């Protein structure tokens, strides 16, 4: 940085020096300035810890009459240029000495905050793009409890198989950097009043591209042709280039495929990934049939309307599709073995299945039976092994590569970090797999209590009755539910002088409460600072 900067200074000096030379004839009779630096003097710039000494040369002493032109064009110019250089170096040193992590949030990236930090424990290697979103000073992030200043308040992970006993009693939330949460004990976390988040859509483009790759591999004998060239032709022809070239040309008839244009692709699940696959398939000239019984408004608006066909039953998918791509979560008793003997019997004989969702969605035993009988001749493309399909040529299985791109990992980690901060600081619940959706602004007066409780009759009344008995006025109230879990957020008009006593009293007054915490303005060094006023029953 210094070298680049000094180079720029030299260019500026040359630009300034040329007009000075043109003005020299008018300066011949001028008297010298007495403002010179004594010979050998040192001018110190910058802070004491990083000063730069700039040595200057002395100007010539005054003489009778006019100055000598050569003296003026050398000594005086050097003094002027060195003075300019010293000032420039001084400005640069002041910039370099500014705090390295200062940013738009203020000094040290924390707006001057010096209190306790929210603590986040990570499992797996989380992308730095996500970890860097946590403001230094306000958040402490580490993969080891000993490296955190306090017990973890949030957990970030990717593929780690999280155990219940790995979740400390201080944990407020868990976020998965990815879509699937089958590596997290979600039901146990729900019972403890802990929301579990994921990052839907962050890896959608990466998975879509892998699905496209699988489409091409299913349509053409690419995988088979590569294996034949490597394991058969090269071996049999013993490295003979001429013979190998002839065999590569001659054996192409063994791997005749079909084109995708005009074929019909069924897409089961039209969320973030499924929606992107729809657009890509249409761009390839395919016909698209979509099925999603729980499609939300946001996802529906992203679909291309009348350019695709949406159906209301799965039977309509099996009957007309050459390819079926699965984009649904694994839910026992709902999507378990969604493709089974009955559905295969209703399918076209050449059906190819693309499964980059979850392995349990396809009944491997039923598929093998259909292959053996000749009822189904198409391939099964997936990144999941199946105990019934081991060694089957038609099962083209690959590592679990769906989200394995640098971009997807960056996007997932960034989205996960934002989700954690939003929940810890405001109580908002977005993209949770077990809690109801709830978006909240920061509490205006700073006295907010959020409560996770069972979705039972009379619970809200018990909570508000207790707070009313403590002379609290509720200025804003929100109550949302999802299945057996409910989430209540109350903004109070006055400072709870003893928050711990209030929380303890609420637990005693209402058995349905699972967890609760007071939120305020956590980084104002006052009520609701990170780590304070959190209760959990389990």
Coordinates of C-alpha atoms in Angstrom, one line a residue:
X1 CA 0.0 0.0 0.0
X2 CA 2.8 2.4 0.8
X3 CA 4.6 1.8 -2.5
X4 CA 1.4 2.3 -4.5
X5 CA 0.7 5.5 -2.6
X6 CA 4.3 6.9 -3.0
X7 CA 4.1 6.2 -6.7
X8 CA 0.9 8.3 -6.9
X9 CA 2.6 11.1 -5.0
X10 CA 5.6 11.1 -7.5
X11 CA 3.2 11.5 -10.4
X12 CA 1.5 14.4 -8.7
X13 CA 4.8 16.0 -8.0
X14 CA 5.8 15.9 -11.7
X15 CA 2.5 17.4 -12.7
X16 CA 3.0 20.3 -10.2
X17 CA 6.7 20.7 -11.1
X18 CA 6.2 21.4 -14.8
X19 CA 4.1 24.6 -14.3
X20 CA 6.6 25.8 -11.6
X21 CA 9.4 25.6 -14.2
X22 CA 7.4 27.7 -16.6
X23 CA 7.0 30.3 -13.9
X24 CA 10.7 30.5 -13.0
X25 CA 11.6 33.6 -15.0
X26 CA 9.1 35.7 -13.0
X27 CA 10.5 34.4 -9.7
X28 CA 14.1 35.3 -10.2
X29 CA 14.0 38.6 -8.2
X30 CA 12.0 37.2 -5.4
X31 CA 13.6 37.0 -1.9
X32 CA 13.9 33.7 -0.3
X33 CA 11.4 32.6 2.3
X34 CA 12.7 32.4 5.8
X35 CA 10.5 29.5 6.5
X36 CA 13.0 26.7 6.0
X37 CA 13.9 23.7 8.0
X38 CA 17.4 23.5 9.4
X39 CA 19.8 21.1 7.8
X40 CA 19.4 17.6 9.0
X41 CA 16.2 18.2 10.9
X42 CA 13.7 15.4 11.3
X43 CA 9.9 15.9 10.9
X44 CA 7.9 13.2 12.7
X45 CA 4.4 12.4 11.5
X46 CA 1.6 10.0 12.5
X47 CA 0.9 8.5 15.9
X48 CA 3.6 7.7 18.4
X49 CA 3.3 4.0 17.6
X50 CA 3.9 4.3 13.9
X51 CA 5.7 7.5 13.2
X52 CA 7.7 8.0 9.9
X53 CA 10.8 10.2 9.9
X54 CA 11.2 12.3 6.8
X55 CA 14.7 13.9 6.4
X56 CA 14.7 17.3 4.8
X57 CA 17.5 19.5 3.3
X58 CA 18.2 23.1 4.3
X59 CA 17.4 26.0 1.9
X60 CA 20.4 28.2 0.8
X61 CA 21.2 31.2 3.0
X62 CA 20.1 34.7 1.8
X63 CA 22.6 36.5 -0.5
X64 CA 23.0 40.1 -1.7
X65 CA 21.1 40.8 -4.9
X66 CA 19.4 38.1 -6.8
X67 CA 19.4 34.4 -6.3
X68 CA 21.4 32.1 -8.5
X69 CA 19.0 30.3 -10.9
X70 CA 20.6 26.9 -10.5
X71 CA 20.3 27.2 -6.7
X72 CA 16.7 28.1 -7.0
X73 CA 15.9 25.3 -9.4
X74 CA 17.4 22.7 -7.2
X75 CA 17.5 23.5 -3.5
X76 CA 14.2 25.4 -3.3
X77 CA 12.3 22.9 -5.4
X78 CA 13.6 20.0 -3.4
X79 CA 12.5 21.7 -0.1
X80 CA 9.0 22.3 -1.6
X81 CA 8.6 18.8 -2.9
X82 CA 9.9 17.2 0.3
X83 CA 7.5 19.3 2.4
X84 CA 4.6 18.2 0.1
X85 CA 5.7 14.6 0.5
X86 CA 5.9 14.8 4.3
X87 CA 2.4 16.1 4.5
X88 CA 1.1 13.4 2.2
X89 CA 2.9 10.7 4.2
X90 CA 1.4 12.2 7.4
X91 CA -2.1 11.9 6.0
X92 CA -1.6 8.4 4.8
X93 CA -0.2 7.4 8.2
X94 CA -3.3 8.7 9.9
X95 CA -5.5 6.6 7.6
X96 CA -3.4 3.5 8.2
X97 CA -3.5 4.0 12.0
X98 CA -7.3 4.0 12.1
X99 CA -8.7 0.9 13.8
X100 CA -8.5 -2.0 11.4
X101 CA -12.0 -3.3 12.1
X102 CA -13.8 0.0 12.2
X103 CA -16.7 0.0 9.9
X104 CA -20.1 1.7 9.2
X105 CA -21.3 0.6 12.6
X106 CA -18.7 2.7 14.4
X107 CA -15.5 2.1 16.3
X108 CA -14.4 -1.6 16.3
X109 CA -17.5 -2.5 14.3
X110 CA -19.7 -2.4 17.5
X111 CA -20.8 1.3 17.7
X112 CA -18.8 1.7 20.9
X113 CA -20.6 -1.2 22.6
X114 CA -18.4 -2.7 25.4
X115 CA -20.8 -5.0 27.2
X116 CA -21.3 -8.8 27.1
X117 CA -21.7 -10.4 23.7
X118 CA -24.1 -13.0 22.2
X119 CA -22.3 -16.3 22.0
X120 CA -22.6 -18.6 19.0
X121 CA -21.2 -22.1 18.9
X122 CA -20.4 -23.6 15.5
X123 CA -20.2 -27.2 14.3
X124 CA -18.5 -28.1 11.0
X125 CA -16.6 -25.5 9.0
X126 CA -18.9 -22.6 8.4
X127 CA -18.1 -20.2 5.6
X128 CA -16.2 -17.0 6.7
X129 CA -18.7 -15.1 4.5
X130 CA -21.3 -16.0 7.1
X131 CA -19.2 -15.7 10.2
X132 CA -18.0 -12.2 9.2
X133 CA -21.5 -10.9 9.3
X134 CA -21.5 -11.1 13.1
X135 CA -20.3 -7.7 14.4
X136 CA -17.2 -8.0 16.5
X137 CA -17.7 -7.1 20.1
X138 CA -21.4 -7.8 19.9
X139 CA -21.1 -11.5 19.0
X140 CA -18.5 -14.1 20.0
X141 CA -18.3 -17.1 17.6
X142 CA -16.3 -20.2 18.1
X143 CA -16.4 -24.0 17.6
X144 CA -15.3 -24.7 21.1
X145 CA -17.1 -23.8 24.3
X146 CA -13.8 -22.9 26.0
X147 CA -13.2 -20.2 23.3
X148 CA -16.5 -18.5 24.2
X149 CA -16.8 -16.0 27.0
X150 CA -20.0 -17.6 28.1
X151 CA -22.1 -20.7 27.4
X152 CA -23.5 -20.7 23.9
X153 CA -26.7 -18.9 23.2
X154 CA -27.1 -20.1 19.6
X155 CA -25.8 -23.0 17.5
X156 CA -24.8 -22.9 13.8
X157 CA -24.1 -26.2 11.9
X158 CA -24.1 -27.8 8.6
X159 CA -24.1 -31.7 8.5
X160 CA -23.1 -32.4 12.1
X161 CA -25.5 -34.9 13.7
X162 CA -26.6 -32.8 16.7
X163 CA -27.4 -34.7 19.9
X164 CA -29.8 -33.4 22.5
X165 CA -27.1 -33.4 25.2
X166 CA -24.9 -31.1 23.0
X167 CA -27.5 -28.3 23.3
X168 CA -26.7 -26.4 26.5
X169 CA -29.6 -25.0 28.6
X170 CA -28.5 -21.5 27.5
X171 CA -29.2 -22.1 23.8
X172 CA -32.0 -19.9 22.5
X173 CA -31.9 -21.1 18.8
X174 CA -30.3 -23.5 16.3
X175 CA -29.7 -22.8 12.6
X176 CA -28.8 -25.2 9.9
X177 CA -26.7 -23.8 7.0
X178 CA -28.8 -25.6 4.4
X179 CA -32.3 -26.8 3.8
X180 CA -32.6 -30.2 5.5
X181 CA -32.8 -30.5 9.3
X182 CA -32.9 -34.3 9.7
X183 CA -29.5 -34.0 11.5
X184 CA -31.1 -32.0 14.3
X185 CA -33.4 -33.5 17.0
X186 CA -36.2 -31.0 16.0
X187 CA -39.0 -32.6 18.2
X188 CA -36.8 -32.5 21.3
X189 CA -35.9 -28.9 20.6
X190 CA -39.6 -28.0 20.2
X191 CA -40.3 -29.5 23.6
X192 CA -37.5 -27.3 25.1
X193 CA -38.9 -24.2 23.5
X194 CA -36.0 -23.8 21.1
X195 CA -36.7 -22.7 17.5
X196 CA -34.8 -24.5 14.7
X197 CA -34.0 -22.6 11.6
X198 CA -32.8 -23.5 8.1
X199 CA -31.8 -21.5 5.0
X200 CA -34.2 -22.4 2.2
X201 CA -33.2 -21.1 -1.1
X202 CA -29.6 -20.3 -0.3
X203 CA -28.4 -23.4 -2.1
X204 CA -31.3 -23.6 -4.6
X205 CA -29.2 -22.6 -7.7
X206 CA -26.5 -25.2 -6.8
X207 CA -29.1 -28.0 -6.5
X208 CA -30.9 -26.9 -9.7
X209 CA -27.6 -27.1 -11.6
X210 CA -27.0 -30.7 -10.3
X211 CA -30.6 -31.7 -11.3
X212 CA -29.9 -30.4 -14.8
X213 CA -26.7 -32.4 -14.9
X214 CA -28.6 -35.5 -13.8
X215 CA -31.2 -34.9 -16.6
X216 CA -28.5 -35.0 -19.2
X217 CA -26.9 -38.0 -17.7
X218 CA -30.3 -39.8 -17.6
X219 CA -31.1 -38.9 -21.2
X220 CA -27.8 -40.0 -22.7
X221 CA -25.4 -42.8 -22.1
X222 CA -22.7 -40.5 -20.9
X223 CA -21.8 -42.3 -17.7
X224 CA -22.0 -45.7 -19.3
X225 CA -19.9 -44.5 -22.3
X226 CA -17.2 -43.1 -20.2
X227 CA -17.0 -46.3 -18.1
X228 CA -16.9 -48.4 -21.3
X229 CA -14.1 -46.3 -22.8
X230 CA -12.0 -46.5 -19.6
X231 CA -12.6 -50.0 -18.4
X232 CA -13.2 -51.9 -21.7
X233 CA -11.8 -50.1 -24.8
X234 CA -8.6 -48.9 -23.2
X235 CA -8.0 -52.3 -21.5
X236 CA -8.8 -54.5 -24.6
X237 CA -6.8 -52.3 -27.0
X238 CA -3.9 -52.1 -24.6
X239 CA -3.1 -48.4 -25.2
X240 CA -3.0 -48.7 -29.0
X241 CA -4.1 -45.2 -30.1
X242 CA -5.3 -46.2 -33.6
X243 CA -7.3 -49.1 -32.3
X244 CA -8.8 -47.1 -29.4
X245 CA -9.9 -44.3 -31.8
X246 CA -11.7 -46.8 -34.1
X247 CA -13.4 -48.5 -31.1
X248 CA -14.6 -45.1 -29.7
X249 CA -16.2 -44.4 -33.0
X250 CA -17.6 -47.9 -33.5
X251 CA -19.0 -48.5 -30.0
X252 CA -21.0 -45.3 -29.9
X253 CA -24.1 -47.3 -31.2
X254 CA -24.1 -49.0 -27.8
X255 CA -25.1 -45.8 -26.0
X256 CA -27.9 -44.2 -28.0
X257 CA -29.9 -41.8 -25.8
X258 CA -32.8 -39.4 -26.3
X259 CA -33.1 -35.6 -26.4
X260 CA -34.8 -33.7 -23.6
X261 CA -36.6 -31.2 -25.9
X262 CA -40.3 -32.2 -26.1
X263 CA -40.1 -34.6 -23.2
X264 CA -42.2 -34.1 -20.0
X265 CA -40.7 -33.4 -16.6
X266 CA -42.7 -33.8 -13.5
X267 CA -41.6 -31.8 -10.5
X268 CA -42.9 -32.7 -7.1
X269 CA -42.4 -29.8 -4.8
X270 CA -42.4 -26.3 -6.2
X271 CA -40.5 -24.4 -3.6
X272 CA -37.2 -22.6 -4.1
X273 CA -35.4 -25.5 -5.8
X274 CA -38.4 -26.9 -7.6
X275 CA -39.3 -23.4 -9.0
X276 CA -35.8 -23.0 -10.4
X277 CA -35.9 -26.4 -12.0
X278 CA -39.2 -25.5 -13.7
X279 CA -37.6 -22.4 -15.4
X280 CA -34.5 -24.4 -16.4
X281 CA -36.6 -27.3 -17.9
X282 CA -38.8 -24.9 -19.9
X283 CA -35.6 -23.2 -21.3
X284 CA -34.6 -26.7 -22.5
X285 CA -37.8 -27.0 -24.4
X286 CA -39.3 -29.5 -22.0
X287 CA -43.0 -29.7 -21.0
X288 CA -43.4 -29.3 -17.2
X289 CA -46.0 -30.7 -14.9
X290 CA -45.9 -29.5 -11.3
X291 CA -47.4 -30.8 -8.1
X292 CA -47.3 -29.2 -4.6
X293 CA -50.3 -29.5 -2.3
X294 CA -48.8 -27.0 0.3
X295 CA -47.4 -24.4 -2.1
X296 CA -47.3 -21.0 -0.4
X297 CA -48.1 -17.7 -2.1
X298 CA -44.5 -16.5 -2.3
X299 CA -43.4 -19.7 -4.2
X300 CA -46.5 -19.6 -6.4
X301 CA -45.8 -16.1 -7.6
X302 CA -42.3 -17.2 -8.8
X303 CA -43.8 -19.9 -11.1
X304 CA -44.1 -19.2 -14.8
X305 CA -47.9 -19.4 -14.9
X306 CA -49.5 -20.9 -18.0
X307 CA -46.1 -22.1 -19.4
X308 CA -46.4 -25.1 -17.1
X309 CA -49.2 -27.4 -16.0
X310 CA -50.0 -27.6 -12.3
X311 CA -51.9 -30.8 -11.3
X312 CA -53.8 -31.6 -8.1
X313 CA -52.9 -35.3 -7.8
X314 CA -49.8 -37.4 -8.0
X315 CA -51.5 -39.8 -10.4
X316 CA -51.6 -37.1 -13.0
X317 CA -47.8 -36.8 -12.7
X318 CA -47.0 -40.5 -13.1
X319 CA -49.3 -41.0 -16.1
X320 CA -47.7 -38.5 -18.4
X321 CA -44.1 -37.8 -17.3
X322 CA -40.9 -39.2 -18.8
X323 CA -38.8 -37.8 -15.9
X324 CA -39.8 -37.0 -12.3
X325 CA -37.7 -34.8 -10.1
X326 CA -38.3 -34.8 -6.3
X327 CA -38.0 -31.7 -4.2
X328 CA -39.9 -32.4 -1.0
X329 CA -38.7 -32.9 2.6
X330 CA -38.7 -36.3 4.2
X331 CA -41.7 -36.5 6.5
X332 CA -42.5 -40.0 8.0
X333 CA -45.9 -41.2 7.0
X334 CA -46.2 -38.5 4.4
X335 CA -43.3 -38.5 2.0
X336 CA -41.8 -41.8 3.1
X337 CA -41.7 -44.0 0.0
X338 CA -43.6 -41.5 -2.0
X339 CA -42.4 -43.5 -5.0
X340 CA -43.4 -47.1 -4.4
X341 CA -44.8 -50.1 -6.2
X342 CA -48.2 -48.5 -6.7
X343 CA -46.9 -45.3 -8.2
X344 CA -44.4 -47.2 -10.4
X345 CA -47.3 -49.3 -11.7
X346 CA -49.0 -46.1 -12.8
X347 CA -45.9 -44.6 -14.5
X348 CA -44.7 -44.6 -18.0
X349 CA -42.3 -47.5 -18.7
X350 CA -39.4 -45.3 -19.6
X351 CA -39.7 -43.2 -16.4
X352 CA -36.4 -41.7 -15.1
X353 CA -36.4 -40.6 -11.4
X354 CA -34.2 -37.8 -10.1
X355 CA -33.9 -37.7 -6.3
X356 CA -31.7 -35.0 -4.8
X357 CA -34.1 -34.5 -1.8
X358 CA -33.9 -37.5 0.6
X359 CA -33.2 -41.1 0.0
X360 CA -36.2 -42.4 2.0
X361 CA -38.6 -40.9 -0.5
X362 CA -38.0 -43.7 -3.0
X363 CA -38.7 -47.3 -2.2
X364 CA -35.6 -49.0 -3.5
X365 CA -37.0 -52.5 -3.2
X366 CA -40.0 -51.6 -5.3
X367 CA -37.9 -50.0 -7.9
X368 CA -35.5 -53.0 -8.2
X369 CA -38.5 -55.2 -8.6
X370 CA -39.9 -53.0 -11.4
X371 CA -36.5 -53.1 -13.1
X372 CA -36.2 -56.8 -12.8
X373 CA -39.7 -57.3 -14.3
X374 CA -39.1 -54.8 -17.1
X375 CA -42.0 -52.7 -15.9
X376 CA -39.6 -49.7 -15.6
X377 CA -36.6 -49.2 -17.9
X378 CA -35.5 -45.7 -17.0
X379 CA -32.6 -44.7 -14.7
X380 CA -32.6 -43.6 -11.1
X381 CA -30.3 -40.6 -10.5
X382 CA -29.5 -39.7 -6.9
X383 CA -26.9 -38.7 -4.4
X384 CA -28.2 -41.3 -1.9
X385 CA -27.2 -44.9 -1.6
X386 CA -29.9 -47.5 -1.3
X387 CA -29.4 -51.0 0.2
X388 CA -31.6 -52.6 -2.4
X389 CA -30.0 -50.9 -5.4
X390 CA -26.3 -51.6 -4.7
X391 CA -24.5 -52.6 -7.9
X392 CA -27.6 -51.8 -10.1
X393 CA -26.4 -50.3 -13.5
X394 CA -29.6 -48.2 -13.7
X395 CA -28.9 -46.5 -10.3
X396 CA -26.4 -43.8 -11.1
X397 CA -25.5 -42.6 -7.6
X398 CA -23.0 -39.8 -6.8
X399 CA -21.7 -38.1 -3.6
X400 CA -24.2 -35.8 -1.9
X401 CA -23.1 -32.8 -4.0
X402 CA -26.3 -30.8 -4.1
X403 CA -25.1 -27.8 -2.1
X404 CA -21.4 -28.5 -2.4
X405 CA -20.4 -25.3 -4.2
X406 CA -18.5 -22.4 -2.7
X407 CA -21.3 -20.1 -3.6
X408 CA -24.0 -22.2 -1.9
X409 CA -21.9 -22.5 1.3
X410 CA -21.4 -18.7 1.4
X411 CA -25.1 -18.0 0.8
X412 CA -26.2 -20.5 3.4
X413 CA -23.8 -19.2 6.0
X414 CA -24.7 -15.6 5.4
X415 CA -28.4 -16.3 5.6
X416 CA -28.0 -18.4 8.8
X417 CA -26.0 -15.6 10.5
X418 CA -28.7 -13.0 9.6
X419 CA -31.4 -15.4 10.9
X420 CA -29.6 -15.9 14.2
X421 CA -29.1 -12.1 14.7
X422 CA -32.6 -11.3 13.8
X423 CA -34.0 -13.7 16.4
X424 CA -31.6 -12.9 19.2
X425 CA -32.0 -9.2 18.9
X426 CA -35.7 -8.8 18.0
X427 CA -37.4 -12.1 18.7
X428 CA -38.4 -12.5 15.0
X429 CA -38.9 -16.1 13.7
X430 CA -38.2 -16.5 10.0
X431 CA -37.5 -19.8 8.2
X432 CA -38.1 -22.0 11.3
X433 CA -39.0 -25.6 10.8
X434 CA -40.8 -26.0 14.1
X435 CA -42.0 -22.5 15.2
X436 CA -44.6 -20.2 13.6
X437 CA -43.5 -17.4 11.4
X438 CA -43.2 -14.0 13.2
X439 CA -41.5 -10.9 12.0
X440 CA -41.0 -8.1 14.5
X441 CA -39.3 -4.7 14.6
X442 CA -37.0 -3.8 17.5
X443 CA -39.0 -3.0 20.6
X444 CA -39.6 0.7 20.7
X445 CA -39.4 1.1 24.5
X446 CA -37.0 -1.8 25.0
X447 CA -39.2 -3.9 27.3
X448 CA -40.2 -7.0 25.4
X449 CA -40.8 -10.5 26.6
X450 CA -41.0 -13.5 24.2
X451 CA -42.6 -16.7 25.3
X452 CA -42.6 -20.2 23.7
X453 CA -45.4 -22.3 25.1
X454 CA -47.7 -25.2 24.3
X455 CA -50.6 -24.3 22.0
X456 CA -53.2 -24.9 24.7
X457 CA -56.5 -23.2 25.6
X458 CA -56.2 -20.4 28.1
X459 CA -52.5 -20.0 28.1
X460 CA -52.5 -16.5 26.8
X461 CA -55.0 -15.5 29.4
X462 CA -52.9 -16.9 32.2
X463 CA -49.9 -14.9 30.9
X464 CA -51.6 -11.6 30.5
X465 CA -53.5 -12.0 33.9
X466 CA -50.2 -12.5 35.7
X467 CA -48.6 -9.5 34.1
X468 CA -51.6 -7.4 34.8
X469 CA -51.4 -8.4 38.4
X470 CA -47.9 -7.0 38.4
X471 CA -49.2 -3.6 37.1
X472 CA -47.7 -4.0 33.6
X473 CA -49.5 -2.4 30.7
X474 CA -49.1 -4.4 27.5
X475 CA -48.6 -1.9 24.6
X476 CA -48.3 -4.5 21.8
X477 CA -49.2 -8.2 21.7
X478 CA -48.6 -10.9 19.2
X479 CA -49.6 -14.6 19.4
X480 CA -49.0 -17.1 16.6
X481 CA -49.1 -20.9 16.6
X482 CA -47.9 -23.8 14.5
X483 CA -49.3 -27.3 15.4
X484 CA -48.6 -27.9 19.1
X485 CA -46.3 -24.9 19.6
X486 CA -47.3 -21.3 20.2
X487 CA -45.2 -18.1 20.4
X488 CA -46.3 -15.0 22.2
X489 CA -44.5 -11.6 22.2
X490 CA -45.5 -8.8 24.5
X491 CA -44.2 -5.3 24.7
X492 CA -44.5 -3.7 28.1
X493 CA -44.7 0.0 28.9
X494 CA -42.4 0.1 31.9
X495 CA -39.1 -1.4 33.1
X496 CA -39.4 -4.7 34.8
X497 CA -37.4 -3.9 38.0
X498 CA -36.9 -7.6 38.7
X499 CA -37.1 -9.6 35.5
X500 CA -36.0 -12.8 37.0
X501 CA -38.7 -12.7 39.6
X502 CA -41.3 -12.0 36.9
X503 CA -40.1 -14.9 34.8
X504 CA -40.1 -17.3 37.8
X505 CA -43.6 -16.2 38.6
X506 CA -44.8 -16.7 35.1
X507 CA -43.4 -20.3 35.1
X508 CA -45.2 -21.0 38.3
X509 CA -48.5 -19.4 37.0
X510 CA -48.5 -21.2 33.6
X511 CA -47.4 -24.8 33.2
X512 CA -47.6 -24.6 29.4
X513 CA -44.6 -22.2 29.2
X514 CA -41.5 -23.9 27.7
X515 CA -39.0 -21.0 27.5
X516 CA -39.0 -17.2 27.7
X517 CA -36.7 -14.3 27.6
X518 CA -36.7 -10.5 28.0
X519 CA -35.5 -8.5 25.1
X520 CA -34.8 -4.8 25.0
X521 CA -32.1 -2.9 23.1
X522 CA -29.4 -5.4 23.9
X523 CA -26.4 -3.3 22.7
X524 CA -27.4 -0.1 24.6
X525 CA -25.6 -1.3 27.8
X526 CA -28.8 -1.5 29.6
X527 CA -31.9 -3.7 30.1
X528 CA -31.8 -6.9 28.0
X529 CA -28.1 -7.1 27.4
X530 CA -27.0 -10.3 25.7
X531 CA -27.1 -13.4 27.9
X532 CA -29.5 -12.0 30.5
X533 CA -33.1 -13.0 31.5
X534 CA -33.5 -16.3 29.8
X535 CA -35.6 -19.1 31.3
X536 CA -36.3 -22.6 30.1
X537 CA -38.3 -25.3 31.7
X538 CA -36.3 -28.3 30.4

